[in-house]
Short mmCIF file of C-alpha atoms and ligand atoms in Angstrom, two decimals:
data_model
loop_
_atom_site.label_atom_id
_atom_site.label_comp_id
_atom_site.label_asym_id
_atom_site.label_seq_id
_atom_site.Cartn_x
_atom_site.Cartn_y
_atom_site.Cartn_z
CA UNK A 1 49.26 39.52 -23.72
CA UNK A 2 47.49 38.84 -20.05
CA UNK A 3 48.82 38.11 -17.26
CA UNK A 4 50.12 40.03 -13.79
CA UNK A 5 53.57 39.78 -14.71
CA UNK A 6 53.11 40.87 -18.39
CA UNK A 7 51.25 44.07 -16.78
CA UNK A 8 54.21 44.41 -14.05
CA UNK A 9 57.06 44.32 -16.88
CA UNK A 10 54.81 46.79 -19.13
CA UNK A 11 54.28 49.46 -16.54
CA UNK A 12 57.92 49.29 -15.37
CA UNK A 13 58.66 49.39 -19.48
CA UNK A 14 56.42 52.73 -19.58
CA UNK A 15 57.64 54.27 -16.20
CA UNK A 16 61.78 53.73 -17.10
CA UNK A 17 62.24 52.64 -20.37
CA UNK A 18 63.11 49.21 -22.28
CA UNK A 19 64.37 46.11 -19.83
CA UNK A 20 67.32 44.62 -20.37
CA UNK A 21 67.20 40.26 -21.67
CA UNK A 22 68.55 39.87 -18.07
CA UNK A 23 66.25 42.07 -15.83
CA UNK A 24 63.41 40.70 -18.00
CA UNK A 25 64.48 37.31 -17.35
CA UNK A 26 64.95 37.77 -13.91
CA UNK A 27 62.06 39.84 -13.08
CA UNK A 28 60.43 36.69 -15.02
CA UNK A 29 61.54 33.76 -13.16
CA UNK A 30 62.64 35.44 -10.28
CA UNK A 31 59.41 38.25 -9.19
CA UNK A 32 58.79 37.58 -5.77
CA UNK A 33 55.19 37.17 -6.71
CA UNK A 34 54.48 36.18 -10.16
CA UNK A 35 57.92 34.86 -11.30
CA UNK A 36 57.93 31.52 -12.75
CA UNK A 37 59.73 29.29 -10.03
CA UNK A 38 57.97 31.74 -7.01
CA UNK A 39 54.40 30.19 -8.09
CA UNK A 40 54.67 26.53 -9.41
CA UNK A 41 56.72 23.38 -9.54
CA UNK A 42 57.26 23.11 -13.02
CA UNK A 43 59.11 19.90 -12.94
CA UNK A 44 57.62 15.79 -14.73
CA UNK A 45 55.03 15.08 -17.13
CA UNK A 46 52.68 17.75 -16.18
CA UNK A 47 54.79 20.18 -16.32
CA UNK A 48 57.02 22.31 -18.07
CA UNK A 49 60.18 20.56 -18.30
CA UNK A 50 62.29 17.21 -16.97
CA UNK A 51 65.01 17.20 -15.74
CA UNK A 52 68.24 14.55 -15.08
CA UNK A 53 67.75 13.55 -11.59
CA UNK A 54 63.84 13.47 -12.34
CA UNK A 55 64.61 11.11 -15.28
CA UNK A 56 66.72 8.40 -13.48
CA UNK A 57 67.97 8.12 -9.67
CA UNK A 58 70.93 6.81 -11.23
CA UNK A 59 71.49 10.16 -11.92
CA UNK A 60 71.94 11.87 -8.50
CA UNK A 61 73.25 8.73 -6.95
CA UNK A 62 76.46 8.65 -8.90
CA UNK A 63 76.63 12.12 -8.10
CA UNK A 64 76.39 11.41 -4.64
CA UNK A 65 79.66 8.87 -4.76
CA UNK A 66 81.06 11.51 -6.45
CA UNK A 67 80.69 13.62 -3.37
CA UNK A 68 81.49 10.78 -1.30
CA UNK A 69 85.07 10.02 -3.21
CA UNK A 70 86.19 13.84 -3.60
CA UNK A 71 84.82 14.08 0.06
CA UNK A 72 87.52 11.50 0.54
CA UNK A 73 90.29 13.05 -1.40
CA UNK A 74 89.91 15.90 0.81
CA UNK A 75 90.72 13.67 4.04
CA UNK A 76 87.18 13.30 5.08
CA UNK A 77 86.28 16.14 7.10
CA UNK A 78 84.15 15.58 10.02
CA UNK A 79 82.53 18.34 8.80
CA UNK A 80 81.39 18.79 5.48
CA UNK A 81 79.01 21.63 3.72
CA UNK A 82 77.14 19.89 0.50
CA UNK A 83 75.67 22.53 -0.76
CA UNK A 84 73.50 22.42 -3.87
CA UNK A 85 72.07 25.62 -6.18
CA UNK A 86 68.69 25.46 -7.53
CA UNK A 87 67.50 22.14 -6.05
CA UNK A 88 64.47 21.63 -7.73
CA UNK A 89 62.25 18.97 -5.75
CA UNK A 90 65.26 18.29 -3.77
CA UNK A 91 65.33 14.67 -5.68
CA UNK A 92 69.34 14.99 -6.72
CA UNK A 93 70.06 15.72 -3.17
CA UNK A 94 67.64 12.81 -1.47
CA UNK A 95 69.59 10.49 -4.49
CA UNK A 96 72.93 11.80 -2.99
CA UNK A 97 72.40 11.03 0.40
CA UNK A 98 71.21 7.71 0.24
CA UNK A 99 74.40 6.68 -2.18
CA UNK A 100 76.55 8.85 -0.04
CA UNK A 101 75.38 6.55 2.98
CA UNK A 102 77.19 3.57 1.81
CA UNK A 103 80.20 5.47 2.69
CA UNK A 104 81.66 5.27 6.05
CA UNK A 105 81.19 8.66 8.09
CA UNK A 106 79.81 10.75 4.83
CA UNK A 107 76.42 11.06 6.06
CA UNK A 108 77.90 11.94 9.69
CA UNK A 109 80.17 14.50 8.41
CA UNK A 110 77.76 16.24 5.76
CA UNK A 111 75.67 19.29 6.37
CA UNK A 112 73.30 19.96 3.83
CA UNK A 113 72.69 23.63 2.27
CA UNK A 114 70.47 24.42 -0.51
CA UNK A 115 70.45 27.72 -1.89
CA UNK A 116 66.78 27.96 -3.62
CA UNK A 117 64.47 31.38 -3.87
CA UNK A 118 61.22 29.94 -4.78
CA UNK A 119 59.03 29.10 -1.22
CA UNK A 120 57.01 26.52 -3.43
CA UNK A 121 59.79 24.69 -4.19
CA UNK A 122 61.44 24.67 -0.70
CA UNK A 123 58.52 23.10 0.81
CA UNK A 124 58.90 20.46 -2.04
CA UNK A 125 62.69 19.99 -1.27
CA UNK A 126 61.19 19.76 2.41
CA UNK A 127 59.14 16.86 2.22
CA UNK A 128 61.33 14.75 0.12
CA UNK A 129 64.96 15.44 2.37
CA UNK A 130 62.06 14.90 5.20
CA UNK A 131 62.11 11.02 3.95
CA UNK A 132 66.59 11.30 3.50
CA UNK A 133 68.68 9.34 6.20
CA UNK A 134 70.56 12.72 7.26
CA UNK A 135 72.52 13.26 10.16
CA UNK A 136 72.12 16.62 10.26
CA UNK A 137 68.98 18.89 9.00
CA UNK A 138 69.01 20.82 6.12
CA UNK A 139 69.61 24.61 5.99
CA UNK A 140 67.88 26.79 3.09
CA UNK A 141 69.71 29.67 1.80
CA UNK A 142 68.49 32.47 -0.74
CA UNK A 143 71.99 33.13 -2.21
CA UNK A 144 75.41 31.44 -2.01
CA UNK A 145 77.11 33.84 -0.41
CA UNK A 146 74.69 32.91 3.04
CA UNK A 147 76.71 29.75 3.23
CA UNK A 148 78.92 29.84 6.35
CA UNK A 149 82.78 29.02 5.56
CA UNK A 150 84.26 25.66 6.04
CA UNK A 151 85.06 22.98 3.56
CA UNK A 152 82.39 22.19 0.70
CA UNK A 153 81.15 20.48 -1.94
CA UNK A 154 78.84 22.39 -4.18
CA UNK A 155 76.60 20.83 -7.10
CA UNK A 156 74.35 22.37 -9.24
CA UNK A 157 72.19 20.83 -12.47
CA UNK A 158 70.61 23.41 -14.52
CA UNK A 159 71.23 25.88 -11.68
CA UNK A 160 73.29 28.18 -14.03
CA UNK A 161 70.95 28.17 -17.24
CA UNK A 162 68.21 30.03 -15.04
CA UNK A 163 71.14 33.27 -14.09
CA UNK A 164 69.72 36.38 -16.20
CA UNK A 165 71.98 37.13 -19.58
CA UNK A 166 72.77 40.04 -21.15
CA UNK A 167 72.47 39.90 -25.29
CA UNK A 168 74.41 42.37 -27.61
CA UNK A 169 73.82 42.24 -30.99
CA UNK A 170 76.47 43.66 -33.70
CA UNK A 171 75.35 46.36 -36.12
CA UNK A 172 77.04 48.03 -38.91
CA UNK A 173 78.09 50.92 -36.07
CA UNK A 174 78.98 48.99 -33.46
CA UNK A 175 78.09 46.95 -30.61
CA UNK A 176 74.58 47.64 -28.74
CA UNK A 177 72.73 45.93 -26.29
CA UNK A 178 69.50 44.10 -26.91
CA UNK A 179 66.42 45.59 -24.97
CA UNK A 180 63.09 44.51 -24.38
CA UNK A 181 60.46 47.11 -25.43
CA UNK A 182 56.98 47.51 -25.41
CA UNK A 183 55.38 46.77 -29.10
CA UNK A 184 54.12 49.82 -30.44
CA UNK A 185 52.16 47.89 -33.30
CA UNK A 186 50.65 45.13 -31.08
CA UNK A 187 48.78 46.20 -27.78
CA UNK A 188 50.18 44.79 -24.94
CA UNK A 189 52.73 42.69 -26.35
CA UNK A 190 56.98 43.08 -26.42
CA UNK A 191 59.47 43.19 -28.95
CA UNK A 192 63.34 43.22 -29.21
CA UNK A 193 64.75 47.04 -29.65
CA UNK A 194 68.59 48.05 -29.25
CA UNK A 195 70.52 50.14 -27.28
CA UNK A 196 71.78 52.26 -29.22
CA UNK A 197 74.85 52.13 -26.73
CA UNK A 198 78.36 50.63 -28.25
CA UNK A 199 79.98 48.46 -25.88
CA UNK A 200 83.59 47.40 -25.58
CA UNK A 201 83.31 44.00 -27.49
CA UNK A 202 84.47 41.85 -30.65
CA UNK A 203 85.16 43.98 -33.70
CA UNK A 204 85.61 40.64 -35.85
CA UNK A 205 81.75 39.30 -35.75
CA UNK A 206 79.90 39.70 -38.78
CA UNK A 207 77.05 42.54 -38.50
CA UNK A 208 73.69 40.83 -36.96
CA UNK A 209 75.67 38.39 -34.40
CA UNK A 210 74.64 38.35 -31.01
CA UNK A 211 76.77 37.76 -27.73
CA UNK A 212 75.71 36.68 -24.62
CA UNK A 213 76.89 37.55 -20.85
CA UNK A 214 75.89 36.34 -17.63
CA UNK A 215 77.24 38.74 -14.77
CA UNK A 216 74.67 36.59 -12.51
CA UNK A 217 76.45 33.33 -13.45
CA UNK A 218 80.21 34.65 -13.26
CA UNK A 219 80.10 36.23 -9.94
CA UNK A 220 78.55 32.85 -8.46
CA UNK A 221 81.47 30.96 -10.01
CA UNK A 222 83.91 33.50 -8.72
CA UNK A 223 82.67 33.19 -5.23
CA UNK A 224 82.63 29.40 -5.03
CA UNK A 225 86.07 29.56 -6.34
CA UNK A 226 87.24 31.58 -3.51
CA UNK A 227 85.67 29.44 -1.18
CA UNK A 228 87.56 26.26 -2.77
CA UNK A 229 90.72 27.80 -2.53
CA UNK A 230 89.98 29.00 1.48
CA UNK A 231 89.01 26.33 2.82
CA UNK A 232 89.35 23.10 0.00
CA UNK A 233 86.31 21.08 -1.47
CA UNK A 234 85.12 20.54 -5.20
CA UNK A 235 81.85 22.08 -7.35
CA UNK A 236 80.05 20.40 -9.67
CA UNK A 237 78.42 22.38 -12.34
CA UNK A 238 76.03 20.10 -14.98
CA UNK A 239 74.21 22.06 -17.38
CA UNK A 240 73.19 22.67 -21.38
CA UNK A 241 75.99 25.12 -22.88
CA UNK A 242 78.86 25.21 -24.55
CA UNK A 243 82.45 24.47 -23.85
CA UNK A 244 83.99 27.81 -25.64
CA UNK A 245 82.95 31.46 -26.22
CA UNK A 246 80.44 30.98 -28.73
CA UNK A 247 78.09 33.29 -30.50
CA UNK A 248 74.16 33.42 -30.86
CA UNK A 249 71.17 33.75 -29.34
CA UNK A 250 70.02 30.99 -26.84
CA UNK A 251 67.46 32.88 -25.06
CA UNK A 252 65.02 30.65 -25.05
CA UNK A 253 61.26 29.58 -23.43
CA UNK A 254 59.78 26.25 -22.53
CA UNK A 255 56.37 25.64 -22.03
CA UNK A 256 54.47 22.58 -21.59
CA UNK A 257 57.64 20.49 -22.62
CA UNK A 258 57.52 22.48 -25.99
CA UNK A 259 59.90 25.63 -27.38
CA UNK A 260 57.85 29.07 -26.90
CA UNK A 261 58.63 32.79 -27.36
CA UNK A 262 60.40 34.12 -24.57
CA UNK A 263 58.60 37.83 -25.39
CA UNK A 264 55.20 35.62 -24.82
CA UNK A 265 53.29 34.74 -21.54
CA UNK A 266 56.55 36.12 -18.86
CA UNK A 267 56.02 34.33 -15.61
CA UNK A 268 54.42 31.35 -17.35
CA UNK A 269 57.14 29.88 -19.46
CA UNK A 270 60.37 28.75 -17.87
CA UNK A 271 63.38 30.87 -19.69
CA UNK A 272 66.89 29.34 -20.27
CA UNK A 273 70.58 30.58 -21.90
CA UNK A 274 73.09 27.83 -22.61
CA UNK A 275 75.77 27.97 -20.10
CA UNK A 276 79.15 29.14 -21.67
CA UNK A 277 81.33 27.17 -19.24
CA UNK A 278 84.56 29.25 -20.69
CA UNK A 279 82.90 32.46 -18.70
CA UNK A 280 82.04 30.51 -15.43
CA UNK A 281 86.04 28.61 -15.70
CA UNK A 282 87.25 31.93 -16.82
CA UNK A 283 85.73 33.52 -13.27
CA UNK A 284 86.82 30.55 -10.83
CA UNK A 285 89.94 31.23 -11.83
CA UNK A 286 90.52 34.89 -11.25
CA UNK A 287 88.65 33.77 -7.94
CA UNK A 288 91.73 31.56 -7.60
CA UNK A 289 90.61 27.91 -7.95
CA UNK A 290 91.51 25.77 -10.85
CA UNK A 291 88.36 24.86 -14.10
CA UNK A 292 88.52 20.69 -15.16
CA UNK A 293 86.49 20.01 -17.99
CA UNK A 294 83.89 20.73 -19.15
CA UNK A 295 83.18 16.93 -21.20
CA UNK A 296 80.41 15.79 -21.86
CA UNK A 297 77.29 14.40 -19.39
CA UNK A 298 77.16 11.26 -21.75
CA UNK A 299 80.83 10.92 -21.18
CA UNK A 300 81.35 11.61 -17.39
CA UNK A 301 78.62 9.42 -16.44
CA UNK A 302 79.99 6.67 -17.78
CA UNK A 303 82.70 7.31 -16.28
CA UNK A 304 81.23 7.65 -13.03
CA UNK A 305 79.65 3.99 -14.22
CA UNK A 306 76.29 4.82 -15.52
CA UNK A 307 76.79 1.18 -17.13
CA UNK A 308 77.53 -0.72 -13.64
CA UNK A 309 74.71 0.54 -11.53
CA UNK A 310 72.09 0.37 -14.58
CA UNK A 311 73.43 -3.58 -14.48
CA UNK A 312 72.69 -3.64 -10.86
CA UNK A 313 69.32 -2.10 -11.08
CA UNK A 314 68.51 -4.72 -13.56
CA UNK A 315 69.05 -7.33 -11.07
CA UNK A 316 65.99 -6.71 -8.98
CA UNK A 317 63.92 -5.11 -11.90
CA UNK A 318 60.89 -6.53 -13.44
CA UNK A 319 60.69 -6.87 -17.26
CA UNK A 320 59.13 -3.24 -17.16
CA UNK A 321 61.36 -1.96 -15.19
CA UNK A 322 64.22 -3.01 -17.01
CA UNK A 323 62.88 -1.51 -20.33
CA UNK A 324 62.07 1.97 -18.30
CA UNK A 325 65.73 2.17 -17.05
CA UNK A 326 67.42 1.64 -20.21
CA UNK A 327 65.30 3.99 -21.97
CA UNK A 328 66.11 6.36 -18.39
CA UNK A 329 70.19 5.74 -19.44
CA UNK A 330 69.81 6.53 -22.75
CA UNK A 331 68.37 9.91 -22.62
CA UNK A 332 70.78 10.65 -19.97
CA UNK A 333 74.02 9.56 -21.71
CA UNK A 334 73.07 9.51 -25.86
CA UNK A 335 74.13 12.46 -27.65
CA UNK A 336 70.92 12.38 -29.58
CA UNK A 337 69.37 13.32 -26.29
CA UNK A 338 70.92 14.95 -22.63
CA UNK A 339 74.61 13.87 -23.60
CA UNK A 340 76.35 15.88 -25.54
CA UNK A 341 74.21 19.37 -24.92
CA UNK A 342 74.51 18.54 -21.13
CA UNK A 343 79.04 18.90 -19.95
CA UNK A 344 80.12 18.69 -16.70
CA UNK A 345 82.44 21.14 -14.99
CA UNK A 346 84.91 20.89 -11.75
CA UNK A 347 86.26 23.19 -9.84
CA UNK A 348 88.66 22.87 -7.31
CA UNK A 349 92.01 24.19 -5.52
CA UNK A 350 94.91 25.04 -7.44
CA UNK A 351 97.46 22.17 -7.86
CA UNK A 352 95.46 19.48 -6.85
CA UNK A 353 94.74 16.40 -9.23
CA UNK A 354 91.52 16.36 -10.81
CA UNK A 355 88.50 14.84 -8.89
CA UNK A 356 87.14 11.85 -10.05
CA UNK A 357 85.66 11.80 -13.96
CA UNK A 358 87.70 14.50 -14.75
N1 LIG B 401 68.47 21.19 -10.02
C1 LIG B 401 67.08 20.86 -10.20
C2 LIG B 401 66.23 22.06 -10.64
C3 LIG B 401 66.66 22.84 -11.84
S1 LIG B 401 65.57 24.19 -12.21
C4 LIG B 401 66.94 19.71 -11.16
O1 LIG B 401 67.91 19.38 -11.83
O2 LIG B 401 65.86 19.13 -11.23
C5 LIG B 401 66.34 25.59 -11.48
C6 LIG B 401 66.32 25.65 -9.98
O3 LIG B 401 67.04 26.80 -9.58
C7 LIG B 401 64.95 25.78 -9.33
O4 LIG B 401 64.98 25.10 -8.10
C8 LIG B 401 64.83 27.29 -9.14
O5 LIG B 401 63.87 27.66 -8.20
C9 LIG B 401 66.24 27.62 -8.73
N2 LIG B 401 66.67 29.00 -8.97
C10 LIG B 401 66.55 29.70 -10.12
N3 LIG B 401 67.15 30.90 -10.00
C11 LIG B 401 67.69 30.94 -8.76
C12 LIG B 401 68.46 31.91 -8.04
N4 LIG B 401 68.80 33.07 -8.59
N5 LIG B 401 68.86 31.58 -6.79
C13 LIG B 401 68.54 30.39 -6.24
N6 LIG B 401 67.82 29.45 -6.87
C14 LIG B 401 67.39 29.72 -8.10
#
């Protein structure tokens, strides 16, 4: 297997021994020079993936009067933190702001942050919040935790997918941790070993069953939650996952809108986990905020009124147009496509109601 990173991840294989799934995935996507998101924009047709707020505007425009109503509920702030993780182009955010500026001192009171590692795609989310009617500039941040305090309002669409997970795979001894080796029987490529190590987990699952965790993912949760609970707000986590602890292997590698081998081409192929939205609600609330949901995209978009603005878009729409936007609505909302693999999580303080959708 060629490539600099598939070198990189064999040398440091060699020098200290088998990689865990979640320092290979990070070193992956996340290598400050070869990862996959530190040297390309893998989003639309030519390349790797699409995503919801590429597919439709309708898509990051509800979200943004979603914003704008729990923005609201709070007692409108005059200062507001919007922070979003893993923004992508930066076309969710661009979406928000201009349906956010239909309401009355939003854009005045919102500060944008975007937390986002890869330089490539910061100079994308540049240019398009470049064209956004904001009333105050954007600040970039490399980890959540750089956000200064105040109240907020944190999204995030397939932020949480891209967080490194650990796999552990039952055997007739005991629990062990999956590893990523280098394959003795083919030259220069990897292979799955285990640990060898028993870890503290389910005795129940049949022998062969694999567990995911996603330390990355959990502490993220946990710190937003602490945040919510300081100093008020909402977060809005949409991703592909499931709503309860579930078992199996979802490491997975796309590639040129097509399903790959993770073990093939590192650095070229974006890797995903499903979410497991129990673990991130499970977090927020030890970090003292209260977990609504997860449902499902299909379901909390139309209840956000994916129906109503479609309608309205149809109004001024040619004959094209119109055909474009209802295909653009049904991939977003048809459980044959984003909306039943996609949920949507809240967070929020303890005690409140929940925020709108929810
Ligand atoms: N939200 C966007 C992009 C999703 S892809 C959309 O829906 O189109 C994942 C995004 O998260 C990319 O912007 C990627 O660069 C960013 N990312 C991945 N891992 C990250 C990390 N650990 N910290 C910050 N950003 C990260």
């Amino acid at each position: 297997m060629a490539g600099p990173l598939a070198d990189y991840l064999r040398r440091c294989i060699y020098d200290q021994g088998p990689l865990s799934v979640a320092e290979y995935m990070g070193l992956a996507l996340g290598h400050s020079r070869y990862g996959y998101y530190m040297s390309k924009d893998p989003f639309g047709t030519n390349g790797d993936f699409t995503t919801a707020p590429e597919i439709s505007q309708i898509f990051g425009e509800l979200i943004g009067l979603w914003c704008a109503v729990v923005w609201r509920e709070m007692g409108a702030p005059a200062s507001l933190r919007l922070v979003e993780l893993g923004p992508g182009r930066g076309t969710m955010m661009s979406d928000v702001v201009r349906a956010g500026s239909g309401v009355a001192g939003f854009i005045e009171a919102t500060r944008p942050y975007l937390v986002e590692t890869s330089p490539i795609l910061r100079r994308r989310q540049e240019d398009t919040l470049g064209r956004a009617a904001l009333k105050h500039p954007p600040t970039w941040c490399g980890n959540f935790a750089e956000v200064p305090d105040g109240p907020l309002i944190v999204i995030a669409n397939e932020f949480f997918d891209a967080l490194p997970v650990h796999q552990f795979q039952r055997t007739a001894d005991g629990w062990s941790e999956r590893l990523i080796d280098n394959d003795p029987e083919r030259e220069g490529g990897f292979r799955f070993v285990l640990s060898g190590l028993a870890t503290d987990l389910p005795e129940s699952l049949p022998t062969g069953s694999i567990i995911e965790t996603c330390p990355a993912g959990t502490a993220i949760a946990g710190t937003i939650a602490e945040r919510l609970a300081a100093f008020g707000g909402a977060a809005l986590i949409i991703d592909y996952g499931y709503s309860h602890n579930a078992v199996g292997d979802t490491f997975q590698a796309v590639r040129g809108h097509a399903c790959s081998d993770p073990l093939e081409a590192p650095g070229e192929a974006d890797l995903t986990a499903h979410v497991d939205f129990a673990a991130l609600a499970a977090a927020a609330v030890v970090g003292g905020a209260a977990a609504h949901g997860p449902l499902s995209q299909g379901d909390f978009l139309r209840r956000l009124g994916i129906a109503e603005r479609a309608a309205k878009l149809f109004e001024r729409a040619t004959a094209e147009q119109a055909v474009d936007i209802r295909a653009a609505v049904e991939r977003l909302v048809s459980p044959k496509h984003m909306g039943s693999l996609f949920k949507a999580m809240a967070l929020g303080p303890v005690g409140l109601s929940p925020p709108s959708g929810f």
